[in-house]
Coordinates of C-alpha atoms and ligand atoms in Angstrom, one line a residue:
M52 CA 93.8 38.6 97.9
K53 CA 95.7 35.7 99.4
R54 CA 93.3 33.6 101.8
I55 CA 89.8 33.3 101.6
A56 CA 87.2 30.9 103.6
V57 CA 84.1 29.2 102.7
L58 CA 81.4 27.9 104.8
T59 CA 78.3 26.2 104.3
S60 CA 75.3 27.2 106.8
G61 CA 71.2 26.6 107.4
G62 CA 69.5 23.4 105.8
D63 CA 72.3 21.5 103.8
A64 CA 71.4 21.2 100.2
P65 CA 72.1 18.6 97.7
G66 CA 75.0 19.8 95.4
M67 CA 76.8 22.1 98.5
N68 CA 79.8 19.8 98.3
A69 CA 80.2 20.6 94.4
A70 CA 80.1 24.5 95.6
I71 CA 82.8 24.0 98.0
R72 CA 84.6 21.9 95.5
A73 CA 84.4 24.8 92.9
V74 CA 85.3 27.5 95.5
V75 CA 88.2 25.8 96.5
R76 CA 89.8 24.5 93.3
S77 CA 89.0 27.9 91.3
G78 CA 90.5 29.5 94.3
I79 CA 93.8 27.6 94.3
D80 CA 94.0 28.0 90.4
R81 CA 94.0 31.7 91.2
G82 CA 97.0 31.3 93.6
W83 CA 95.0 31.6 97.0
E84 CA 94.8 29.5 100.0
V85 CA 91.4 28.3 101.2
L86 CA 90.3 27.2 104.6
G87 CA 86.7 25.8 105.3
V88 CA 84.8 26.6 108.2
R89 CA 83.1 23.7 110.1
H90 CA 79.5 24.0 111.0
G91 CA 78.7 27.3 109.5
F92 CA 78.6 30.6 111.3
A93 CA 79.2 28.5 114.8
G94 CA 82.3 27.4 113.4
L95 CA 83.5 31.0 112.8
I96 CA 82.8 31.8 116.2
A97 CA 84.4 28.9 117.6
D98 CA 87.4 29.2 115.4
N99 CA 86.9 26.0 113.8
F100 CA 88.8 26.0 110.4
I101 CA 90.6 23.4 108.0
P102 CA 92.8 23.9 105.3
L103 CA 91.4 22.8 102.1
G104 CA 93.4 21.8 99.3
A105 CA 92.6 20.2 95.7
R106 CA 92.8 16.6 97.1
E107 CA 90.5 17.6 100.3
V108 CA 87.6 18.4 97.9
G109 CA 87.9 15.5 95.9
G110 CA 85.2 12.8 95.7
I111 CA 82.7 15.1 97.6
M112 CA 80.7 16.2 94.5
Q113 CA 78.4 13.0 94.2
R114 CA 77.8 13.2 97.9
G115 CA 74.5 14.9 99.4
G116 CA 75.1 17.1 102.5
T117 CA 77.7 18.9 103.0
M118 CA 81.4 17.9 104.0
L119 CA 81.9 21.1 106.1
G120 CA 78.8 20.4 108.2
S121 CA 76.0 23.0 108.5
A122 CA 74.4 24.7 111.6
R123 CA 71.8 27.1 112.5
C124 CA 73.2 29.6 114.7
S125 CA 71.4 31.5 117.1
E126 CA 74.5 33.3 118.7
F127 CA 75.7 34.7 115.3
E128 CA 72.3 36.6 115.2
T129 CA 73.8 38.8 118.1
E130 CA 76.0 41.6 117.8
D131 CA 78.6 39.6 120.3
G132 CA 78.4 36.8 118.1
Q133 CA 79.2 38.7 115.0
S134 CA 82.0 40.5 116.7
K135 CA 83.8 37.0 117.6
A136 CA 83.6 35.7 114.2
L137 CA 85.1 38.9 112.6
R138 CA 87.9 38.7 115.0
Q139 CA 88.5 35.1 114.1
L140 CA 88.6 36.1 110.5
H141 CA 91.1 38.6 111.3
Q142 CA 93.2 36.8 113.4
R143 CA 93.7 34.2 110.8
D144 CA 94.5 36.9 108.0
I145 CA 91.4 35.9 106.0
D146 CA 90.8 38.3 103.1
A147 CA 87.4 37.2 102.1
L148 CA 84.3 34.8 103.1
V149 CA 82.3 32.9 100.9
V150 CA 78.9 31.9 102.3
I151 CA 76.9 29.0 100.8
G152 CA 73.5 28.9 102.0
G153 CA 69.8 30.3 102.0
N154 CA 68.1 33.0 103.3
G155 CA 69.1 32.9 107.2
S156 CA 72.9 32.5 105.7
Q157 CA 72.8 35.3 103.4
T158 CA 71.3 37.4 106.4
G159 CA 74.3 36.4 108.2
A160 CA 76.8 37.2 105.2
H161 CA 75.1 40.4 105.1
A162 CA 75.7 41.5 108.6
L163 CA 79.3 40.9 108.1
S164 CA 79.4 42.8 104.8
Q165 CA 78.0 45.6 106.9
A166 CA 80.8 45.4 109.2
D167 CA 83.1 46.2 106.0
F168 CA 84.3 42.3 105.9
P169 CA 84.4 41.1 102.0
V170 CA 81.8 38.5 101.5
V171 CA 79.9 36.6 98.6
G172 CA 77.1 34.5 99.0
V173 CA 76.4 31.3 96.9
A174 CA 72.6 30.6 96.5
S175 CA 71.7 27.3 97.8
T176 CA 68.4 26.1 99.5
I177 CA 66.0 23.3 98.7
D178 CA 63.3 25.9 99.1
N179 CA 63.8 28.3 96.1
D180 CA 62.8 31.0 98.2
L181 CA 65.8 33.2 97.9
Y182 CA 65.6 36.5 96.2
G183 CA 68.5 37.0 93.6
S184 CA 68.5 33.5 92.2
E185 CA 65.7 31.9 89.9
I186 CA 66.6 28.7 90.9
T187 CA 69.0 27.7 94.0
I188 CA 71.3 24.8 94.7
G189 CA 69.4 21.5 95.8
V190 CA 66.0 22.6 94.1
D191 CA 66.3 20.3 91.7
T192 CA 67.4 17.1 93.5
A193 CA 64.9 17.9 96.2
L194 CA 62.0 18.0 93.6
N195 CA 63.1 14.4 91.9
I196 CA 62.9 13.1 95.3
A197 CA 59.6 14.3 95.6
L198 CA 58.4 13.1 92.6
E199 CA 59.6 9.6 92.9
A200 CA 57.3 9.6 96.2
I201 CA 54.6 11.0 94.2
D202 CA 55.2 8.5 91.3
R203 CA 55.1 5.6 93.8
L204 CA 52.1 6.6 95.7
K205 CA 50.0 7.1 92.7
I206 CA 50.6 3.5 91.8
T207 CA 49.2 2.2 95.1
A208 CA 46.5 4.9 95.1
S209 CA 45.0 3.5 91.8
S210 CA 45.1 0.0 93.3
H211 CA 42.9 1.1 96.2
Q212 CA 40.9 4.0 95.1
R213 CA 42.1 5.8 98.0
A214 CA 42.6 9.6 98.6
F215 CA 46.5 10.5 99.5
L216 CA 48.4 13.5 100.6
V217 CA 52.1 14.5 100.2
E218 CA 53.5 17.0 102.4
V219 CA 56.7 18.5 100.8
M220 CA 59.3 21.0 102.6
G221 CA 59.6 24.7 101.5
R222 CA 59.3 26.5 104.8
H223 CA 56.7 29.3 104.2
C224 CA 57.5 29.0 100.3
G225 CA 55.0 26.8 98.2
Y226 CA 57.4 26.5 95.3
L227 CA 58.4 22.7 95.9
A228 CA 54.7 21.8 96.4
L229 CA 53.4 23.5 93.3
I230 CA 56.4 22.2 90.9
A231 CA 56.1 18.7 92.4
G232 CA 52.4 19.0 92.2
I233 CA 52.7 20.0 88.4
T234 CA 55.2 17.4 87.3
G235 CA 53.9 14.7 89.5
G236 CA 50.5 15.4 88.0
A237 CA 48.6 15.6 91.2
E238 CA 45.0 16.3 91.5
A239 CA 45.4 19.4 93.8
V240 CA 48.0 21.4 94.9
V241 CA 47.9 23.6 98.4
I242 CA 50.6 26.1 99.2
P243 CA 51.0 29.0 101.6
E244 CA 50.6 31.7 98.6
S245 CA 46.9 30.3 98.0
E246 CA 45.7 28.5 101.0
M247 CA 42.8 26.1 100.8
N248 CA 40.6 24.8 103.5
P249 CA 40.2 21.1 104.3
E250 CA 36.9 21.0 102.7
T251 CA 38.0 22.5 99.6
V252 CA 41.0 19.9 99.5
A253 CA 38.1 16.9 100.1
A254 CA 36.0 18.4 97.2
E255 CA 38.9 18.2 94.8
L256 CA 39.7 15.0 95.7
R257 CA 36.1 13.5 95.3
H258 CA 35.5 15.3 92.1
A259 CA 39.0 13.4 91.0
Y260 CA 37.0 10.4 91.4
E261 CA 33.7 11.4 90.0
R262 CA 35.9 12.4 86.6
G263 CA 37.0 8.7 86.6
K264 CA 40.3 9.2 87.7
P265 CA 41.7 6.1 89.3
H266 CA 43.6 8.0 91.9
A267 CA 43.2 11.4 93.9
L268 CA 46.5 12.7 95.2
V269 CA 46.9 16.5 96.8
V270 CA 50.6 17.8 97.4
V271 CA 50.8 20.3 100.4
A272 CA 53.6 22.6 101.2
E273 CA 54.5 22.2 104.9
G274 CA 53.9 25.9 105.6
C275 CA 50.4 25.9 104.8
Q276 CA 47.9 26.7 107.6
Y277 CA 46.5 23.3 106.9
N278 CA 49.5 21.3 106.6
A279 CA 49.4 17.3 106.6
E280 CA 48.8 17.0 110.2
R281 CA 45.9 19.5 110.4
L282 CA 44.2 18.2 107.1
A283 CA 44.8 15.0 108.4
R284 CA 43.0 15.5 111.8
H285 CA 40.1 17.2 109.6
F286 CA 39.7 14.2 107.7
E287 CA 39.6 11.8 110.4
E288 CA 36.9 13.8 112.5
N289 CA 35.0 13.9 109.2
R290 CA 35.4 10.7 107.9
E291 CA 31.9 9.6 107.6
R292 CA 30.5 12.7 106.2
L293 CA 33.5 13.0 103.7
G294 CA 33.0 9.3 102.6
F295 CA 36.8 8.2 101.9
D296 CA 40.0 7.7 103.7
L297 CA 43.1 9.8 103.4
R298 CA 46.7 8.5 103.4
V299 CA 49.1 10.9 104.7
T300 CA 53.1 10.7 103.7
K301 CA 55.2 13.7 105.0
L302 CA 58.5 13.7 103.2
G303 CA 60.4 16.0 105.3
H304 CA 64.2 15.6 105.5
V305 CA 64.3 12.7 103.1
Q306 CA 63.9 15.3 100.7
R307 CA 67.3 17.0 101.6
G308 CA 69.4 14.0 101.7
G309 CA 69.5 13.0 98.0
T310 CA 72.4 12.3 95.9
P311 CA 72.7 15.6 94.0
G312 CA 72.0 15.4 90.3
A313 CA 73.3 16.6 87.2
F314 CA 71.5 20.1 87.4
D315 CA 72.5 20.5 90.9
R316 CA 76.2 19.6 90.4
L317 CA 76.6 21.6 87.2
L318 CA 74.7 24.8 88.9
A319 CA 76.6 24.7 92.0
T320 CA 79.9 24.3 90.1
R321 CA 79.2 27.4 88.2
L322 CA 77.8 29.6 91.1
G323 CA 81.1 28.4 93.2
V324 CA 83.6 29.5 90.4
A325 CA 81.7 32.6 89.8
A326 CA 82.0 33.4 93.3
T327 CA 86.1 33.5 93.4
D328 CA 85.6 35.3 89.9
Y329 CA 83.5 38.3 91.1
L330 CA 85.9 38.2 94.4
A331 CA 89.0 38.2 92.3
Q332 CA 87.6 41.3 90.3
G333 CA 86.5 43.1 93.8
D334 CA 83.0 42.4 93.9
R335 CA 81.9 42.2 97.6
G336 CA 78.8 42.4 99.4
V337 CA 76.6 40.2 96.5
L338 CA 75.0 37.0 96.3
V339 CA 76.0 35.0 93.4
G340 CA 72.8 33.5 91.8
W341 CA 71.4 32.2 88.5
Q342 CA 69.3 34.5 86.6
R343 CA 68.1 34.4 82.8
G344 CA 70.2 31.4 82.0
D345 CA 73.5 32.6 83.4
V346 CA 75.5 33.6 86.7
A347 CA 74.3 36.9 88.1
T348 CA 75.0 38.9 91.2
T349 CA 72.4 40.7 93.5
P350 CA 73.6 43.2 96.5
L351 CA 73.0 41.3 99.5
T352 CA 71.0 44.3 101.0
E353 CA 68.3 43.8 98.2
V354 CA 68.7 40.1 98.9
V355 CA 67.8 40.4 102.5
T356 CA 65.0 43.2 102.2
C357 CA 63.4 41.8 98.9
E358 CA 60.6 39.0 98.8
K359 CA 60.8 36.3 95.9
Q360 CA 57.7 36.2 94.3
L361 CA 56.3 32.8 93.1
D362 CA 54.4 32.7 89.7
L363 CA 50.9 32.0 90.5
R364 CA 49.8 31.2 86.8
L365 CA 51.5 28.1 87.3
L366 CA 49.0 27.1 89.9
E367 CA 46.4 28.1 87.7
M368 CA 47.9 25.8 85.0
A369 CA 48.2 22.9 87.8
G370 CA 44.3 23.4 88.0
V371 CA 43.9 22.9 84.4
L372 CA 45.8 20.0 83.9
A373 CA 44.5 18.2 86.8
K374 CA 40.7 17.9 84.8
Ligands
F6P282 O1 65.2 26.1 104.5 C1 65.5 24.1 104.0 C2 64.5 23.4 105.3 O2 64.7 22.3 104.8 C3 63.2 23.9 105.1 O3 62.2 23.4 103.7 C4 62.5 23.4 106.3 O4 61.4 23.8 106.8 C5 63.7 23.2 107.1 O5 64.7 23.7 106.6 C6 63.8 22.6 108.4 O6 64.9 22.7 108.9 P1 65.6 21.9 110.1 O7 66.4 21.0 109.2 O8 66.5 22.8 110.8 O9 64.6 21.3 110.9

């Protein structure tokens, strides 16, 4: 192994820069040359590479986002796009590629691996919906951003006795909403894995006031059938009958743009270093993730075919603690 490349793809996640830094510096330590690919798989197709030395990745660990840029690249989903990318990798004499990202990115990594190119994935997405890693880079920081918002909303909610709704990201997965709801002490949590209709949400909020709570706050995952928009419409249309107002806050991309905390910096660093360790020992076609308190690999074939399950006992617990 002489030369490797690293890219970040899909939605950026706080901690991606720490992972890039770890791949670059541990790769250099092994005597390898490391190239960065700008803007994910799109940069691979467009031959957009930059040399990365130890100094180029200095001062990036504390920055959110990704210094390499990221993209969602539909061209790479085609055979033609993948062939172009492979051609660039071969032309530049690159021996292996590290792909830092979530589900879509690891599907791309798997495609290159199926074409016999040595690839190692690094688990990174704020959604925490990636099979093969109990926790992924960016989740902790995104959760803390959601929590800060929830804590603040509860203060104003208590002053006015109003019902509040906070929508968090997560695509089709309710992990962020569930954990933000539990740790933020929400009165109700609505996730795609256990949908709730608007009348039940209204009942939960009303019961909170009836129990003497000074606030009533529901956390909703964006992937729900009744997301913030639909719930808000229902509450507005039925304002008189329901008897209270609902104030809606949609956190959206605010959650992705945070300064990575210590947990994400360390997780990203450990996974990034492990990626070059695994490449050096000849592992290919695997995702480097976090399992049972340590780094671990899962074949990319499994990662792209298996679905990560949410522990629904936590939802039950959230209900008990909201009393
Ligand atoms: O996968 C990360 C994520 O932030 C999801 O939570 C969200 O649904 C999606 O990306 C948003 O994608 P985009 O930034 O392309 O709008």
